[in-house]
Coordinates of C-alpha atoms and ligand atoms in Angstrom, one line a residue:
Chain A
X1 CA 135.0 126.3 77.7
X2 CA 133.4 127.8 74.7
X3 CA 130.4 129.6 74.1
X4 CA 130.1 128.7 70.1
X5 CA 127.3 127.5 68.9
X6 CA 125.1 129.4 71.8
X7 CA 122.3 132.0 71.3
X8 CA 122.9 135.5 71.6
X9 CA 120.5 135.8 74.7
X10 CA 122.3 133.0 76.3
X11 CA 126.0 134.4 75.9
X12 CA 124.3 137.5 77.2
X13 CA 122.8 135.6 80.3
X14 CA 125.9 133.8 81.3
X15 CA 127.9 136.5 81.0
X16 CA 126.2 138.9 83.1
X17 CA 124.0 137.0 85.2
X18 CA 124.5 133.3 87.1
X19 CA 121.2 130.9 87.0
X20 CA 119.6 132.2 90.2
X21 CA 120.3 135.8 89.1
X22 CA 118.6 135.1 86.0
X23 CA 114.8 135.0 86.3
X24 CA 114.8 138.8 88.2
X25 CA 117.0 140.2 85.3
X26 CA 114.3 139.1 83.4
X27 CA 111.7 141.0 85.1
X28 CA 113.7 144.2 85.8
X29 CA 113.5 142.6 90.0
X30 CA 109.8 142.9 89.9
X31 CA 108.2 139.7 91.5
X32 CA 104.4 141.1 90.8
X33 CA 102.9 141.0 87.8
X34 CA 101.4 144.3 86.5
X35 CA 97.7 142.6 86.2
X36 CA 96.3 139.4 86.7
X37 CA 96.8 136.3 89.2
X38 CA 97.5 133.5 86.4
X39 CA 96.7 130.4 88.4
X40 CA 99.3 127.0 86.8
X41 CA 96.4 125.7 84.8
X42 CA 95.5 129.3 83.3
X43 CA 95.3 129.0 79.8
X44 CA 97.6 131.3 77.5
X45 CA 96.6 132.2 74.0
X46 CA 98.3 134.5 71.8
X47 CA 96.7 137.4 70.1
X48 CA 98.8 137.4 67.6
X49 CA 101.1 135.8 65.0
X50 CA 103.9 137.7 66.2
X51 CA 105.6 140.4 67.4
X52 CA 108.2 142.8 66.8
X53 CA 110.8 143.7 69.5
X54 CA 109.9 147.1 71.6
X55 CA 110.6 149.0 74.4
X56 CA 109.5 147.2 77.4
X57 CA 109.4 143.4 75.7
X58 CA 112.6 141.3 76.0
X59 CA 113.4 138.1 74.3
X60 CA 111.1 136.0 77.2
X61 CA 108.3 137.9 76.3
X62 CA 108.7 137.3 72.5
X63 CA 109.7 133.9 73.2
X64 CA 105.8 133.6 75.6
X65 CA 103.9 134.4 72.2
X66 CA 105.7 132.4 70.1
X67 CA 105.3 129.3 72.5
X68 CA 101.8 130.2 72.9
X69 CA 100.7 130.5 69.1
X70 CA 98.9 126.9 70.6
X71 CA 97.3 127.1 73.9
X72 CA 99.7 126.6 76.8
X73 CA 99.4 126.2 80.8
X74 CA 101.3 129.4 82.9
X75 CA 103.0 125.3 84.0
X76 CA 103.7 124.6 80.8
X77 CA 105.4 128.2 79.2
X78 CA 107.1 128.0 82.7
X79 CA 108.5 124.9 81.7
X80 CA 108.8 125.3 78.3
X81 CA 111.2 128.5 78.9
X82 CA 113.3 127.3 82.3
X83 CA 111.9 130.2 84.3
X84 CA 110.0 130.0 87.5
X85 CA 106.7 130.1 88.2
X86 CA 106.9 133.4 89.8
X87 CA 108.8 135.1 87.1
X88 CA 106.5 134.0 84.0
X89 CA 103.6 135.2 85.6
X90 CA 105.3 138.4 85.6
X91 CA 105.8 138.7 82.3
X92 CA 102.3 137.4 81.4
X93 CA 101.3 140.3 83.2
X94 CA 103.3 143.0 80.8
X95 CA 101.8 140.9 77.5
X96 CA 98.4 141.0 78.9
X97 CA 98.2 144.3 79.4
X98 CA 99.4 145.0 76.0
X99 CA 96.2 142.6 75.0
X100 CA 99.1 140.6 73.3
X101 CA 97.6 137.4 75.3
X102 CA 94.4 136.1 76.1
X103 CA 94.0 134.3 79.4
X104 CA 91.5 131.6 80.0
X105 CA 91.1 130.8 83.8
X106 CA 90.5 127.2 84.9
X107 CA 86.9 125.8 85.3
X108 CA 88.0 125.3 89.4
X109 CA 88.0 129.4 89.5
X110 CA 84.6 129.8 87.6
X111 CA 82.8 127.5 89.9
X112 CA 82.0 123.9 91.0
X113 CA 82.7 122.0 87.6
X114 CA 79.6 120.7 85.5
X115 CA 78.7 117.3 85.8
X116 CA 79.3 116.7 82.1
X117 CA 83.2 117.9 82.7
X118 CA 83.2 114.9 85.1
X119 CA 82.1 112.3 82.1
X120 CA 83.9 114.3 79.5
X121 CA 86.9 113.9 81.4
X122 CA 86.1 110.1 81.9
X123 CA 85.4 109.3 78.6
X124 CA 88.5 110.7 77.2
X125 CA 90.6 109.1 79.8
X126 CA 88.8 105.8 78.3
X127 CA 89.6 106.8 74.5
X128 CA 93.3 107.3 75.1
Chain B
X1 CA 65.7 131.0 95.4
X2 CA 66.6 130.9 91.3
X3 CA 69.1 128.3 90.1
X4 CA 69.2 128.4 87.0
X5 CA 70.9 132.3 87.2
X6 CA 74.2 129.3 89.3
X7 CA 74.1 127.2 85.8
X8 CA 76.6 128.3 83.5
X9 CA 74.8 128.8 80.1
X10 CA 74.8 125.7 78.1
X11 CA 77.6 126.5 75.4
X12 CA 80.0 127.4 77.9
X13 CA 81.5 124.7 78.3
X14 CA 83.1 124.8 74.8
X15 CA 85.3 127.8 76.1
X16 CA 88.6 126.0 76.3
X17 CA 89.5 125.3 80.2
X18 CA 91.6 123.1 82.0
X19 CA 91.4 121.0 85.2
X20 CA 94.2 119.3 87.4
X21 CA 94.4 116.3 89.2
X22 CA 97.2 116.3 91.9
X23 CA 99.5 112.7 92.6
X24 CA 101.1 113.1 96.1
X25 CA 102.5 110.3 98.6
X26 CA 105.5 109.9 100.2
X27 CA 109.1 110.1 98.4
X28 CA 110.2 108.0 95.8
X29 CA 106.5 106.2 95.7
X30 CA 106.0 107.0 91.9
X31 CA 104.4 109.7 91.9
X32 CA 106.6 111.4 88.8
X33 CA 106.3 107.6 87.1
X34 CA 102.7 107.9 87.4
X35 CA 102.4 111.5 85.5
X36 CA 104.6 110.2 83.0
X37 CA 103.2 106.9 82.1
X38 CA 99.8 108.7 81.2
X39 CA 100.6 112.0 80.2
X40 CA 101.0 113.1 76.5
X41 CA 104.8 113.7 76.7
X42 CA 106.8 112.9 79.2
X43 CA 106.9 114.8 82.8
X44 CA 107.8 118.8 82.2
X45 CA 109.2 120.3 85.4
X46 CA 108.2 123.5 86.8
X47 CA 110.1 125.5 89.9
X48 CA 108.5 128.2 92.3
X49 CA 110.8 130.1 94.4
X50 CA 110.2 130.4 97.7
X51 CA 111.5 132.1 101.1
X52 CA 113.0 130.0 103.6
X53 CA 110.1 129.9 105.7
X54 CA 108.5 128.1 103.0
X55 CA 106.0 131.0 101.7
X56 CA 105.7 132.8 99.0
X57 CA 108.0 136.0 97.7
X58 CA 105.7 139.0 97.2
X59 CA 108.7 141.5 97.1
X60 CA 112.2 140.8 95.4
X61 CA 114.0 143.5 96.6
X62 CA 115.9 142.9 100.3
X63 CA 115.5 139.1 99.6
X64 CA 118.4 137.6 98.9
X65 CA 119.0 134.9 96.3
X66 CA 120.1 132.5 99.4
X67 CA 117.2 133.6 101.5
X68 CA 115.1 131.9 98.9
X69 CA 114.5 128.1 97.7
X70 CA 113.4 126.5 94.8
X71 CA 110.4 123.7 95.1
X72 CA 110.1 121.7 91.6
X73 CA 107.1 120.1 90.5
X74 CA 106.6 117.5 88.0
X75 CA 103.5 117.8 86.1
X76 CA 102.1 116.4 82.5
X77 CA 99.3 117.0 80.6
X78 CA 96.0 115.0 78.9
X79 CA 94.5 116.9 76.1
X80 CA 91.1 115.6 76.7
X81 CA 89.6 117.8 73.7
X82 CA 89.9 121.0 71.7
X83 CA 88.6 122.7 74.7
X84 CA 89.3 120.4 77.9
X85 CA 92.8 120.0 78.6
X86 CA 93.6 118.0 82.0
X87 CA 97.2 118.4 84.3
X88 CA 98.6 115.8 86.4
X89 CA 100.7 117.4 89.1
X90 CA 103.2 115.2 91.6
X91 CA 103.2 117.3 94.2
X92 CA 106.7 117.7 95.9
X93 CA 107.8 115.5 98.2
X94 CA 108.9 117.8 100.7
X95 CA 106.3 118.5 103.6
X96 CA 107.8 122.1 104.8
X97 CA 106.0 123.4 101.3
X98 CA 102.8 123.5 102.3
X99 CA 102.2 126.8 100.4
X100 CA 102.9 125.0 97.2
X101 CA 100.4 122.1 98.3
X102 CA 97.7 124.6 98.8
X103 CA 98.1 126.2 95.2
X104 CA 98.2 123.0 93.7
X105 CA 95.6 121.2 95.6
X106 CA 93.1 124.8 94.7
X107 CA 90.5 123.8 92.2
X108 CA 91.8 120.4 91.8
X109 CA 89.1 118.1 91.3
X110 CA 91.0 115.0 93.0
X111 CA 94.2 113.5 93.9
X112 CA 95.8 110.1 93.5
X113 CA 97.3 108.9 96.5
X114 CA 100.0 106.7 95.8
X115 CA 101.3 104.0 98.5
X116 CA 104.3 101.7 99.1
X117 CA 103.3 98.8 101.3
X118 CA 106.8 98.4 102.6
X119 CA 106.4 102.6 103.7
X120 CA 102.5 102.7 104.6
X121 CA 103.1 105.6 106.9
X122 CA 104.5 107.9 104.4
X123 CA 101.3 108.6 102.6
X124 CA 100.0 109.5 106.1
X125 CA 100.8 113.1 105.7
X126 CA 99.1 112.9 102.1
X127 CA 95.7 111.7 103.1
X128 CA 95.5 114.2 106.3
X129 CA 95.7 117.0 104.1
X130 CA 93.0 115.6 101.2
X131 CA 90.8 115.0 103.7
X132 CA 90.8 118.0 105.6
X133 CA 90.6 120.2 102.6
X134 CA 88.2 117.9 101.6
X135 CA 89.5 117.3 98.3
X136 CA 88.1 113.7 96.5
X137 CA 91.1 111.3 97.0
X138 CA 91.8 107.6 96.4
X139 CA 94.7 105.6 97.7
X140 CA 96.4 103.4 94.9
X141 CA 99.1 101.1 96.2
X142 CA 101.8 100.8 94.2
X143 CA 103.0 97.4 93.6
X144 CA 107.1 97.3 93.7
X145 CA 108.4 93.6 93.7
X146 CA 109.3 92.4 96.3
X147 CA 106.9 94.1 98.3
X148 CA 104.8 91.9 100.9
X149 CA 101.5 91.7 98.8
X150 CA 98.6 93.0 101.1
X151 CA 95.0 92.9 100.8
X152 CA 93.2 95.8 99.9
X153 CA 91.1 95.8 102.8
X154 CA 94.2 95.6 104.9
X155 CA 95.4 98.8 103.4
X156 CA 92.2 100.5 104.1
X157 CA 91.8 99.6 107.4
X158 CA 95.8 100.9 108.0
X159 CA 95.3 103.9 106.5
X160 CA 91.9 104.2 109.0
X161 CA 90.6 105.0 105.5
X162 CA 86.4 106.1 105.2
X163 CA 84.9 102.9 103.9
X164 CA 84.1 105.2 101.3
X165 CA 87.6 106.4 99.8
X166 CA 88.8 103.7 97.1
X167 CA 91.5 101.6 97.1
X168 CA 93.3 99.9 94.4
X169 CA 96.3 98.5 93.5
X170 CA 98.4 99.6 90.4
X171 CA 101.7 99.7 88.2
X172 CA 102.6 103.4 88.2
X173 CA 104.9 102.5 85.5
X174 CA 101.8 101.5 83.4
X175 CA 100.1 103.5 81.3
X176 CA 97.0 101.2 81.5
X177 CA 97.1 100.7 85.5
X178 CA 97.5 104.4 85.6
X179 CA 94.5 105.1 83.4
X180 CA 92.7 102.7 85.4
X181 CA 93.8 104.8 88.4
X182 CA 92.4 108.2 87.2
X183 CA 89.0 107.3 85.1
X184 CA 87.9 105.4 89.2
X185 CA 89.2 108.8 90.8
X186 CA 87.0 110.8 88.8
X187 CA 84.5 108.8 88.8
X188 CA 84.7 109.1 92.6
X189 CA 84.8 112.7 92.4
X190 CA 81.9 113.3 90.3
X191 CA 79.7 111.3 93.2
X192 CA 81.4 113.5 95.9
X193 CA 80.5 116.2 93.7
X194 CA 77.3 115.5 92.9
X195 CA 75.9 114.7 96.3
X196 CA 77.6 117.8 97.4
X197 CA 76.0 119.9 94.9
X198 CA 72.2 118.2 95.8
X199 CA 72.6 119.2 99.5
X200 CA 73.5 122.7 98.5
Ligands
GTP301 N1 109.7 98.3 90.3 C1 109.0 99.4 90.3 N2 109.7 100.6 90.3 C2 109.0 101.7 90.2 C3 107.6 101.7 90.2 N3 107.1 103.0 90.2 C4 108.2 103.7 90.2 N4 109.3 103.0 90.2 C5 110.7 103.5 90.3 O1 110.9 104.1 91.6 C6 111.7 105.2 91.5 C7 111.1 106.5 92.0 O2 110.0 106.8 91.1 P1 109.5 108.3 90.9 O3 108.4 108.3 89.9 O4 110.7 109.2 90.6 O5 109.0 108.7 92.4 P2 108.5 110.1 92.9 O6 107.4 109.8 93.8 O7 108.3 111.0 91.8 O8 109.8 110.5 93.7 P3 110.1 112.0 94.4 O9 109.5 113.0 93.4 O10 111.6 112.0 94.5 O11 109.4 111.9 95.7 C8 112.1 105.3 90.0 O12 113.4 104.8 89.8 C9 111.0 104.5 89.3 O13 111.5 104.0 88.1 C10 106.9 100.4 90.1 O14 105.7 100.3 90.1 N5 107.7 99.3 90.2
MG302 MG1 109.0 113.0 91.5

């Protein structure tokens, strides 16, 4: 078995931690985010173009503002990086409260959806 | 009483959001066939870890990794436009997660119920919860072959269905028959929605 060809981070990973080890490494064991609730269907913006490496920010965390450069679902980055749920929103909670993301909350949390979400919805169901 | 202070100002809604749609029903019905045939790329997969007793982990430490459980769900998304973006979720299968149902099915504006004919009663569970939460729902039967073919009205009066609650049939593996699917749920729940918001 051979690690060539592998990224640093993932050498790292496998050689210290197994798969269900992983995603608490990754948050130093915390399972709360420092701030906010981040429902699936949040929307994640980044602030900025990028980022350099510093105390407190791993690789994931890099890796959230680089996915989110276009808007993303907490689903999607989830996804996107093979962490849970859980463990994302944990780290969206150390970027946000560097302001290095912007979150935009679904329409279900702001209230009862307008009646022209309902035909905008329609309408571009019928378009695709 | 004031309602115009309840109406979001008009420019809003150009604030990019996003809005889910849940597809439950019993295993193996189609649900992640569904989310695919629709969705702008095909099904991503997301995992929440849970406790064995099927809730969620506030606090890591003292849990141990085989204390906890992974429930996956498949999940796909519609950009609508630059500032509506809409989810499908399959909800997972399994009906000891009830703590993930209840964080998908919050906010959603409706689900797809999908049935098998030759299963009827595994859908049960599905529409029991919909309807208690009182989230808009439609029952679309899938159509595998070699299924007994059975008249809508049939289904609906199995499924002790309100006269109300559509029923179709569809091709989950069909992106048309899929789109058919949604655009009647949503039209459905924008009646539910707005007879609901008239009485309030
Ligand atoms: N013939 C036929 N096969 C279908 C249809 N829809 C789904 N299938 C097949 O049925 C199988 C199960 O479909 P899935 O989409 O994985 O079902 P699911 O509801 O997501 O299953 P679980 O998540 O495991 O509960 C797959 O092999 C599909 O290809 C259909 O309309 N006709
Ligand atoms: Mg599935």
């Amino acid at each position: 078995m051979t690690l060539q060809g592998e990224s640093a981070e993932h050498q790292w990973v496998d050689d210290h931690a197994g798969p269900v080890v992983r995603p608490y490494a990754v948050t130093g064991g915390r399972a709360r985010p420092v701030t906010g609730t981040f429902d699936l269907i949040s929307l994640v913006t980044a602030t900025r173009k990028d980022v350099s490496p510093e105390i407190g920010l791993g690789p994931e965390h890099l890796a959230i503002v680089g996915l989110c450069q276009r808007m993303q679902s907490v689903a999607e980055i989830a996804a996107h990086l093979d962490l849970p749920v859980g463990t994302v929103r944990v780290l969206l909670g150390d970027l946000m409260a560097r302001s290095l993301v912007q979150i935009r909350e679904p329409q279900s949390t702001v209230g009862i959806p307008d009646h022209s979400i309902f035909e905008a919805v329609i309408n571009g169901l019928r378009a695709l | 009483m004031d309602y115009g202070h309840s109406e979001r100002p008009s420019g809003a809604a150009a604030l990019p959001t996003a809005i889910k749609i849940l597809v439950a029903g019993g295993f193996g019905v189609g649900k992640t066939t569904m989310v695919g045939a629709v969705s702008e790329t095909r099904p991503l997969r997301t995992e929440e870890v849970l406790t064995e007793s099927g809730v969620g982990i506030d606090d890591l430490s003292g849990v141990e990794a085989k204390q906890t459980t992974t429930v996956a769900m498949d999940f796909g998304r519609i950009t609508i436009s630059d500032d509506l973006v809409l989810y499908l979720f399959g909800t997972p299968g399994q009906d000891r997660f009830w703590f993930v149902w209840d964080e998908l099915s919050l906010g959603a504006i409706g689900a797809v119920v999908l049935a098998d004919t030759r299963r009827l009663a595994d859908c049960f569970p599905s529409i029991d919860y919909f309807e208690e939460r009182g989230t808009p729902f439609l029952v679309a039967v899938n159509c595998f072959e070699g299924a007994r073919q059975y008249r809508l009205d049939e289904v609906q009066a199995a499924l002790n269905l309100d006269p109300e609650v559509p029923v179709l049939l569809c091709d989950a593996r069909s992106r048309s028959s899929a789109k058919e699917v949604l655009i009647t749920l949503v039209e459905h729940a924008m009646k539910i929605r707005d007879a609901r918001h008239r009485v309030d």
